[in-house]
């Protein structure tokens, strides 16, 4: 059983300035729900109720969101607005939250390593809340990754095909096909130029990592953009046949970009009110 899920949430969200000047980008709402709440719901649906968040400065609203708000609760108690809080109340009741802070922005790999203190020596999920994933009527993406983990007992990354001119925004994998939806990863490279990309299969913000990743991260020097990259540490696992890529069922919105954010907003608006 994988019960823990790590949410690296220390980034600045510069693409959304000025909205993110004084608040966490993970708290930006898609319709009426903050991005990170969608991610926590997906993790919980996959059986991960211990939610570990790596935060930074200006991120206090995340902690407040996953806590009771007595004055507000008292105020709307018994009114028809009360039902607007039912989902978040349910999450708070069913999950346990813990937090630690990343002091310097040294990359996703460093953020994940910062979370070691909350995770310990067990396999765990990772959700990048910027990537909003849905699979209407089917298992969520994290649930799909857990199923793959149960079979192979190694790290698992969610991948999807992206256009050639987009490969330089992602970790790109290549490997040996296991079946139509799974690949034994043999190599991966962080944000390659299109001419250096080994494929167009991009890692999206869902992972299951085995805990040996922490020692690998400690030994990983800064890579692309001077940051410690999770892709570089995963490559070492892949060289030992310990990473499977899963072409997930469902859809991902890149809410780290304005275009993707608006697409997700339209999609969820239609679903909620359309
Ligand atoms: C990170 C990872 C990258 C991955 C991407 C998924 O990049 O470094 O390998 O493909 O998330 O969203 P970022 O988007 O933080 O630059």
PDB file of N, CA and C and ligand atoms in Angstrom, residues 15 108 128 130-131 169-172 190-191 202-205 207 229-231 252, ligand 1:
ATOM      1  N   UNK A  15       4.847  32.819 -14.201  1.00  0.00           N
ATOM      2  CA  UNK A  15       4.036  32.992 -15.406  1.00  0.00           C
ATOM      3  C   UNK A  15       2.671  33.581 -15.085  1.00  0.00           C
ATOM      4  N   UNK A 108      13.198  20.877  -8.964  1.00  0.00           N
ATOM      5  CA  UNK A 108      12.222  19.879  -8.525  1.00  0.00           C
ATOM      6  C   UNK A 108      12.893  18.748  -7.744  1.00  0.00           C
ATOM      7  N   UNK A 128       2.500  17.083  -9.128  1.00  0.00           N
ATOM      8  CA  UNK A 128       2.764  18.492  -9.414  1.00  0.00           C
ATOM      9  C   UNK A 128       1.403  19.107  -9.725  1.00  0.00           C
ATOM     10  N   UNK A 130       0.309  21.789 -10.775  1.00  0.00           N
ATOM     11  CA  UNK A 130       0.163  22.504 -12.056  1.00  0.00           C
ATOM     12  C   UNK A 130      -0.451  21.641 -13.145  1.00  0.00           C
ATOM     13  N   UNK A 131      -0.132  20.364 -13.095  1.00  0.00           N
ATOM     14  CA  UNK A 131      -0.707  19.443 -14.077  1.00  0.00           C
ATOM     15  C   UNK A 131      -2.010  18.919 -13.506  1.00  0.00           C
ATOM     16  N   UNK A 169      10.120  21.360 -23.094  1.00  0.00           N
ATOM     17  CA  UNK A 169       9.492  21.787 -21.840  1.00  0.00           C
ATOM     18  C   UNK A 169       9.375  20.652 -20.829  1.00  0.00           C
ATOM     19  N   UNK A 170       9.836  19.454 -21.204  1.00  0.00           N
ATOM     20  CA  UNK A 170       9.543  18.273 -20.386  1.00  0.00           C
ATOM     21  C   UNK A 170      10.762  17.378 -20.194  1.00  0.00           C
ATOM     22  N   UNK A 171      10.624  16.460 -19.221  1.00  0.00           N
ATOM     23  CA  UNK A 171      11.507  15.305 -19.182  1.00  0.00           C
ATOM     24  C   UNK A 171      11.008  14.338 -20.233  1.00  0.00           C
ATOM     25  N   UNK A 172      11.915  13.849 -21.086  1.00  0.00           N
ATOM     26  CA  UNK A 172      11.522  12.973 -22.201  1.00  0.00           C
ATOM     27  C   UNK A 172      12.128  11.584 -21.981  1.00  0.00           C
ATOM     28  N   UNK A 190      16.215  15.645 -19.502  1.00  0.00           N
ATOM     29  CA  UNK A 190      15.396  16.786 -19.076  1.00  0.00           C
ATOM     30  C   UNK A 190      15.440  17.889 -20.129  1.00  0.00           C
ATOM     31  N   UNK A 191      14.278  18.267 -20.598  1.00  0.00           N
ATOM     32  CA  UNK A 191      14.093  19.396 -21.502  1.00  0.00           C
ATOM     33  C   UNK A 191      15.112  19.446 -22.651  1.00  0.00           C
ATOM     34  N   UNK A 202       6.548  12.599 -23.098  1.00  0.00           N
ATOM     35  CA  UNK A 202       6.900  13.547 -22.038  1.00  0.00           C
ATOM     36  C   UNK A 202       6.373  13.080 -20.683  1.00  0.00           C
ATOM     37  N   UNK A 203       7.216  13.255 -19.674  1.00  0.00           N
ATOM     38  CA  UNK A 203       6.778  12.972 -18.298  1.00  0.00           C
ATOM     39  C   UNK A 203       5.846  14.105 -17.875  1.00  0.00           C
ATOM     40  N   UNK A 204       4.700  13.742 -17.323  1.00  0.00           N
ATOM     41  CA  UNK A 204       3.824  14.787 -16.760  1.00  0.00           C
ATOM     42  C   UNK A 204       3.893  14.681 -15.229  1.00  0.00           C
ATOM     43  N   UNK A 205       3.274  15.612 -14.548  1.00  0.00           N
ATOM     44  CA  UNK A 205       3.523  15.742 -13.111  1.00  0.00           C
ATOM     45  C   UNK A 205       2.880  14.711 -12.203  1.00  0.00           C
ATOM     46  N   UNK A 207       4.151  10.940 -10.436  1.00  0.00           N
ATOM     47  CA  UNK A 207       5.198   9.934 -10.287  1.00  0.00           C
ATOM     48  C   UNK A 207       4.870   9.029  -9.106  1.00  0.00           C
ATOM     49  N   UNK A 229      17.659  18.004 -10.942  1.00  0.00           N
ATOM     50  CA  UNK A 229      16.509  17.496 -11.699  1.00  0.00           C
ATOM     51  C   UNK A 229      16.126  16.088 -11.247  1.00  0.00           C
ATOM     52  N   UNK A 230      14.839  15.882 -10.987  1.00  0.00           N
ATOM     53  CA  UNK A 230      14.353  14.537 -10.658  1.00  0.00           C
ATOM     54  C   UNK A 230      14.612  13.590 -11.831  1.00  0.00           C
ATOM     55  N   UNK A 231      14.542  14.128 -13.045  1.00  0.00           N
ATOM     56  CA  UNK A 231      14.781  13.313 -14.246  1.00  0.00           C
ATOM     57  C   UNK A 231      16.178  12.680 -14.203  1.00  0.00           C
ATOM     58  N   UNK A 252      -4.728  15.645 -19.499  1.00  0.00           N
ATOM     59  CA  UNK A 252      -3.969  16.524 -18.623  1.00  0.00           C
ATOM     60  C   UNK A 252      -4.085  17.964 -19.116  1.00  0.00           C
TER      61      UNK A 252
HETATM   62  C1  LIG B   1       9.015  19.325 -14.332  1.00  0.00           C
HETATM   63  C2  LIG B   1      10.019  18.203 -14.606  1.00  0.00           C
HETATM   64  C3  LIG B   1       9.841  17.685 -16.034  1.00  0.00           C
HETATM   65  C4  LIG B   1       8.397  17.237 -16.234  1.00  0.00           C
HETATM   66  C5  LIG B   1       7.435  18.386 -15.886  1.00  0.00           C
HETATM   67  C6  LIG B   1       6.000  17.906 -15.907  1.00  0.00           C
HETATM   68  O1  LIG B   1       9.341  20.436 -15.131  1.00  0.00           O
HETATM   69  O2  LIG B   1      11.339  18.714 -14.415  1.00  0.00           O
HETATM   70  O3  LIG B   1      10.709  16.587 -16.238  1.00  0.00           O
HETATM   71  O4  LIG B   1       8.237  16.829 -17.576  1.00  0.00           O
HETATM   72  O5  LIG B   1       7.690  18.906 -14.577  1.00  0.00           O
HETATM   73  O6  LIG B   1       5.106  18.975 -15.723  1.00  0.00           O
HETATM   74  P1  LIG B   1       8.738  21.915 -14.865  1.00  0.00           P
HETATM   75  O7  LIG B   1       7.389  21.926 -15.512  1.00  0.00           O
HETATM   76  O8  LIG B   1       8.671  22.084 -13.379  1.00  0.00           O
HETATM   77  O9  LIG B   1       9.697  22.857 -15.532  1.00  0.00           O
END
